[in-house]
Coordinates of C-alpha atoms in Angstrom, one line a residue:
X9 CA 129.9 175.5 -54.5
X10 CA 130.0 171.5 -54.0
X11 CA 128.2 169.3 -56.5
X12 CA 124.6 168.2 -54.7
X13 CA 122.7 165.4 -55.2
X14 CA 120.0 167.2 -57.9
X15 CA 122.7 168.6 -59.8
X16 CA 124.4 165.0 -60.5
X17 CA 120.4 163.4 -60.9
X18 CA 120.0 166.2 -63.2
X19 CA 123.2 165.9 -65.6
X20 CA 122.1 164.8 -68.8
X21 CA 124.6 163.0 -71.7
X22 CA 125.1 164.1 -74.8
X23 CA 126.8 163.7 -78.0
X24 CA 130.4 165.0 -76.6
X25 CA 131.6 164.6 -73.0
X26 CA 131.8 167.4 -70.5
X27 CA 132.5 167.6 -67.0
X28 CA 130.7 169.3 -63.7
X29 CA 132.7 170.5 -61.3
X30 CA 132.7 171.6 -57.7
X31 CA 135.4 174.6 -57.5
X32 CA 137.5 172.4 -55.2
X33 CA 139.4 170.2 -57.7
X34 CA 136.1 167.5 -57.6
X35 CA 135.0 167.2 -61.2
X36 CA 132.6 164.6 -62.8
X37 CA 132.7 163.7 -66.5
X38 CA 129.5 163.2 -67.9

């Protein structure tokens, strides 16, 4: 499923980094 708008809005950070990612080899650290 690719990463939407909302879901990127929505991506709070926190204390250690993490990452979202799409299932096609697109991947956001947050």
């Amino acid at each position: 499923m690719p990463l939407n708008d909302m879901q990127i809005r929505r991506a709070k950070p926190e204390t250690k980094a993490y990452t979202l990612g799409d299932g096609q080899g697109l991947s956001l650290l947050i």
